[in-house]
Coordinates of C-alpha atoms in Angstrom, one line a residue:
M247 CA 0.0 0.0 0.0
E248 CA 1.3 3.4 -1.0
L249 CA 0.2 6.3 1.1
L250 CA -0.9 9.1 -1.2
S251 CA -2.1 11.7 1.4
Q252 CA -3.0 12.1 5.0
T253 CA -5.1 14.9 6.5
E254 CA -5.9 15.3 10.2
V255 CA -9.6 15.7 10.9
F256 CA -11.5 15.7 14.2
D257 CA -8.4 14.3 15.9
G258 CA -8.3 11.4 13.5
W259 CA -6.8 10.9 10.1
L260 CA -8.2 10.7 6.5
R261 CA -5.8 8.8 4.4
R262 CA -5.8 7.8 0.7
Y263 CA -3.9 4.7 -0.4
R264 CA -3.0 3.2 -3.7
H265 CA -2.3 -0.5 -4.2
H266 CA -2.2 -3.2 -6.9
S267 CA -5.4 -5.2 -7.0
E268 CA -5.3 -8.9 -8.0
A269 CA -9.1 -8.7 -8.5
T270 CA -9.1 -5.9 -11.0
A271 CA -5.6 -6.4 -12.3
T272 CA -5.1 -2.6 -12.0
D273 CA -3.9 -0.2 -9.4
M274 CA -6.8 0.9 -7.1
V275 CA -7.2 3.9 -4.8
F276 CA -9.3 3.9 -1.6
A277 CA -9.8 6.3 1.3
V278 CA -9.9 5.5 5.0
F279 CA -10.9 7.6 8.0
L280 CA -9.2 6.4 11.1
P281 CA -10.7 7.8 14.4
P282 CA -8.4 8.9 17.3
Q283 CA -9.2 5.7 19.2
V284 CA -6.7 3.8 16.9
M285 CA -3.9 5.2 19.1
A286 CA -5.1 2.9 21.9
A287 CA -6.8 -0.1 20.2
R288 CA -8.0 -1.5 16.9
V289 CA -11.4 -0.2 15.9
P290 CA -14.4 -1.7 13.8
V291 CA -14.9 -0.7 10.2
L292 CA -17.8 0.7 8.1
Y293 CA -17.4 0.1 4.4
W294 CA -19.1 2.8 2.3
L295 CA -19.9 2.0 -1.4
S296 CA -20.5 5.1 -3.6
G297 CA -22.8 5.5 -6.6
L298 CA -22.5 6.2 -10.3
T299 CA -19.8 8.6 -11.4
C300 CA -18.3 8.8 -7.9
T301 CA -14.8 8.1 -6.7
D302 CA -13.4 7.4 -3.2
E303 CA -13.5 11.1 -2.5
N304 CA -17.2 12.1 -2.8
F305 CA -18.3 10.7 0.5
C306 CA -15.2 12.0 2.2
Q307 CA -15.8 15.6 1.0
K308 CA -19.6 15.8 1.2
A309 CA -21.2 13.4 3.7
G310 CA -20.1 15.2 6.9
A311 CA -19.5 11.8 8.6
F312 CA -16.2 12.2 10.3
R313 CA -17.1 14.2 13.4
L314 CA -19.5 11.5 14.7
A315 CA -17.3 8.7 13.5
A316 CA -14.5 10.1 15.5
Q317 CA -16.7 10.2 18.6
L318 CA -17.9 6.6 18.0
G319 CA -14.5 5.2 17.3
L320 CA -15.5 4.0 13.9
A321 CA -13.2 3.7 10.9
I322 CA -14.7 4.3 7.5
V323 CA -13.3 2.8 4.3
C324 CA -14.3 4.2 0.9
P325 CA -13.3 2.2 -2.2
D326 CA -13.5 3.5 -5.8
T327 CA -16.5 2.6 -7.9
S328 CA -14.6 0.9 -10.8
P329 CA -11.1 0.1 -12.1
R330 CA -9.2 3.1 -13.5
G331 CA -6.4 3.6 -16.0
L332 CA -7.8 1.4 -18.7
A333 CA -8.8 2.1 -22.2
L334 CA -11.5 -0.5 -22.9
P335 CA -13.9 0.1 -25.8
G336 CA -16.6 2.5 -24.7
E337 CA -15.4 2.5 -21.1
H338 CA -15.5 6.3 -20.7
D339 CA -18.4 7.1 -23.0
E340 CA -21.4 6.9 -20.6
D341 CA -22.1 7.7 -17.0
D342 CA -23.9 4.4 -16.3
L343 CA -21.4 2.0 -17.8
G344 CA -17.7 1.5 -17.5
S345 CA -15.6 4.0 -15.6
G346 CA -17.2 5.0 -12.4
A347 CA -20.0 2.4 -12.9
G348 CA -18.6 -1.0 -11.8
F349 CA -21.9 -1.9 -10.2
Y350 CA -20.1 -4.1 -7.7
V351 CA -20.4 -7.2 -9.9
D352 CA -17.7 -9.6 -11.2
A353 CA -18.0 -9.2 -14.9
T354 CA -17.9 -12.4 -17.1
E355 CA -18.2 -10.7 -20.5
P356 CA -15.5 -9.2 -22.7
P357 CA -14.0 -6.6 -22.6
W358 CA -14.9 -6.2 -18.9
A359 CA -14.1 -9.6 -17.5
D360 CA -10.4 -9.2 -16.8
H361 CA -10.8 -6.0 -14.8
Y362 CA -14.4 -5.2 -13.7
R363 CA -14.4 -7.5 -10.7
M364 CA -15.7 -5.0 -8.1
Y365 CA -17.7 -7.6 -6.1
E366 CA -14.6 -9.6 -5.3
Y367 CA -12.6 -6.5 -4.6
V368 CA -15.0 -4.9 -2.1
T369 CA -16.1 -8.1 -0.3
D370 CA -12.8 -10.0 -0.2
E371 CA -9.6 -8.4 -1.4
L372 CA -10.0 -4.9 0.1
P373 CA -11.2 -6.0 3.6
T374 CA -8.3 -8.5 3.8
L375 CA -5.8 -5.7 2.8
V376 CA -7.3 -3.3 5.3
E377 CA -7.3 -5.7 8.2
M378 CA -3.7 -6.8 7.5
N379 CA -2.2 -3.3 7.2
L380 CA -4.3 -0.8 9.3
P381 CA -5.2 -0.7 13.0
V382 CA -8.8 -2.1 12.6
R383 CA -10.7 -5.2 13.8
A384 CA -12.3 -7.8 11.6
D385 CA -15.7 -6.5 12.7
K386 CA -17.3 -4.7 9.8
S387 CA -20.5 -3.3 8.5
I388 CA -21.5 -2.0 5.1
C389 CA -23.5 0.9 3.7
G390 CA -23.8 2.7 0.4
H391 CA -25.7 5.1 -1.9
S392 CA -27.6 4.4 -5.1
M393 CA -25.4 1.9 -7.1
G394 CA -23.4 1.6 -3.9
G395 CA -26.6 0.9 -1.9
H396 CA -27.3 -1.9 -4.3
G397 CA -23.7 -3.2 -3.7
A398 CA -24.1 -3.0 0.1
L399 CA -27.4 -4.9 0.1
V400 CA -26.0 -7.6 -2.2
A401 CA -22.8 -8.0 -0.2
A402 CA -24.6 -8.5 3.0
L403 CA -27.3 -10.8 1.6
R404 CA -24.7 -13.0 -0.1
N405 CA -22.3 -13.2 2.8
P406 CA -24.0 -14.3 6.0
G407 CA -22.1 -13.7 9.2
V408 CA -19.6 -11.4 7.6
Y409 CA -21.2 -8.0 8.3
A410 CA -22.6 -6.8 11.6
S411 CA -25.1 -4.5 9.9
V412 CA -26.2 -3.1 6.5
S413 CA -27.8 0.1 5.4
A414 CA -28.3 2.1 2.3
F415 CA -29.4 5.5 0.9
S416 CA -31.5 5.5 -2.2
P417 CA -30.3 2.0 -3.3
I418 CA -31.0 0.4 -6.7
C419 CA -33.1 -2.3 -5.0
H420 CA -34.2 -4.3 -8.1
P421 CA -31.6 -3.8 -10.8
T422 CA -32.7 -6.7 -13.0
E423 CA -35.9 -4.6 -13.6
A424 CA -34.2 -1.1 -13.6
P425 CA -32.8 0.5 -16.8
W426 CA -29.5 1.2 -15.1
G427 CA -29.2 -2.4 -13.9
R428 CA -30.3 -4.0 -17.0
K429 CA -27.9 -2.0 -19.1
A430 CA -24.9 -2.8 -16.8
F431 CA -25.8 -6.4 -16.3
S432 CA -26.2 -7.1 -20.0
A433 CA -22.8 -5.7 -20.7
Y434 CA -20.9 -7.1 -17.7
L435 CA -22.7 -10.5 -17.3
G436 CA -24.2 -11.3 -20.7
P437 CA -27.8 -11.4 -22.1
D438 CA -29.2 -14.1 -19.8
P439 CA -31.2 -12.6 -16.9
A440 CA -30.7 -15.8 -15.0
D441 CA -27.0 -14.7 -14.6
W442 CA -28.1 -11.4 -13.2
Q443 CA -30.1 -12.6 -10.2
Q444 CA -27.1 -13.1 -7.9
Y445 CA -26.7 -9.3 -7.9
D446 CA -30.3 -8.3 -7.3
A447 CA -31.2 -7.7 -3.6
T448 CA -35.0 -8.0 -4.2
L449 CA -34.4 -11.5 -5.6
L450 CA -31.8 -12.5 -3.0
V451 CA -33.7 -11.7 0.1
A452 CA -36.0 -14.7 -0.1
S453 CA -33.0 -17.2 0.1
A454 CA -30.9 -15.1 2.5
E455 CA -29.4 -17.4 5.2
E456 CA -29.2 -14.6 7.7
R457 CA -32.0 -12.2 8.7
L458 CA -29.7 -9.2 9.2
P459 CA -31.8 -6.1 9.9
I460 CA -31.7 -3.6 7.0
L461 CA -32.0 0.2 7.2
I462 CA -32.9 2.2 4.1
D463 CA -33.4 5.9 3.8
Q464 CA -35.2 7.2 0.6
G465 CA -36.2 10.7 -0.5
S466 CA -39.7 11.2 -1.9
K467 CA -38.5 13.7 -4.5
D468 CA -35.7 11.5 -5.8
P469 CA -36.0 11.7 -9.6
F470 CA -35.0 8.1 -9.9
L471 CA -37.4 6.7 -7.3
E472 CA -39.9 4.9 -9.5
S473 CA -37.9 4.1 -12.6
Q474 CA -34.5 3.0 -11.1
L475 CA -34.6 2.4 -7.4
M476 CA -37.9 0.5 -6.7
P477 CA -37.8 0.4 -2.9
E478 CA -41.4 -0.8 -2.7
A479 CA -40.4 -4.0 -4.6
F480 CA -37.7 -4.6 -2.0
R481 CA -40.2 -4.0 0.8
A482 CA -42.6 -6.5 -0.6
A483 CA -39.9 -9.1 -1.0
C484 CA -38.8 -8.6 2.6
D485 CA -42.4 -8.7 3.9
A486 CA -43.0 -12.0 2.0
V487 CA -40.3 -13.7 4.1
D488 CA -40.5 -11.6 7.2
H489 CA -37.0 -10.1 6.7
P490 CA -36.5 -7.2 9.1
L491 CA -36.4 -3.9 7.1
T492 CA -36.7 -0.3 8.2
L493 CA -37.6 1.7 5.1
R494 CA -37.9 5.4 5.9
M495 CA -39.4 7.7 3.3
H496 CA -38.4 11.4 3.7
P497 CA -40.8 13.9 2.1
G498 CA -39.0 16.6 0.0
Y499 CA -35.6 15.0 -0.1
D500 CA -33.8 14.1 -3.4
H501 CA -30.9 11.8 -4.5
S502 CA -28.1 14.2 -3.6
Y503 CA -25.4 14.3 -0.9
Y504 CA -27.5 16.9 0.9
F505 CA -29.9 14.1 1.6
I506 CA -27.0 11.8 2.7
A507 CA -25.5 14.5 5.0
T508 CA -28.9 15.0 6.7
F509 CA -29.3 11.4 7.8
I510 CA -25.7 10.0 7.9
D511 CA -25.5 10.3 11.7
D512 CA -28.5 7.9 12.0
H513 CA -26.6 5.3 9.9
L514 CA -23.3 5.8 11.8
R515 CA -25.1 5.2 15.1
F516 CA -27.0 2.2 13.7
H517 CA -23.7 0.6 12.6
A518 CA -21.8 1.6 15.7
Q519 CA -24.4 -0.1 17.9
A520 CA -24.2 -3.3 15.9
L521 CA -20.4 -3.2 16.0
G522 CA -20.1 -2.4 19.6
A523 CA -18.3 0.8 18.9

């Protein structure tokens, strides 16, 4: 791991690292906030997965999470949203496919399959790297926004016992039926919808081996609410199998980081309680 920068904030430290990833066969950059408690002991970790077009920096600069995270003794790790530094055909042409739009899947189709393996990266390689090299415990939770909310839900539902808690802001809940998801999954996973189901939280919840409580916040004025996000489909799937879900609809709020900043403290406390922070 190469330390790119370090900034002191709320008596803790925001660091950015670069490392070579075996999963993506590229160099990857991630950010990590380390609270002041790391001076005395290892701390639990919250993984934050960002949305379309974002990098590791959006949450760090806009969410306003570090003051409370410092008080709670909670580290926050923010990976990038796709591999970088490639020149694949069409990779940089559209906001919802390729660069900045890895969708947290392991691609199986050319030209993506050799590098776009973000599911393996965020659920396996990155946590292993972080736990080996930074003063953190193995205890971890996961959260995300939009495409990253989709990634957080899928990671938790597919990996029972790994995460202490899971939450999301405005997640893409049913990507196999959403235009963003169908476009990305067709490109990354091929034309057969049966191959997409392993990355759809609404389809996964029925067979989830663990009934981990889920917290979702959604704004009522989100322009993507009906066409892309589909939280009511996810609620129905959870209700059908009695999976614990708290879905909070917030009148007047949209899809932006203003929305995230308004309610991020609730999510940090939710995860800190589950992690014993």
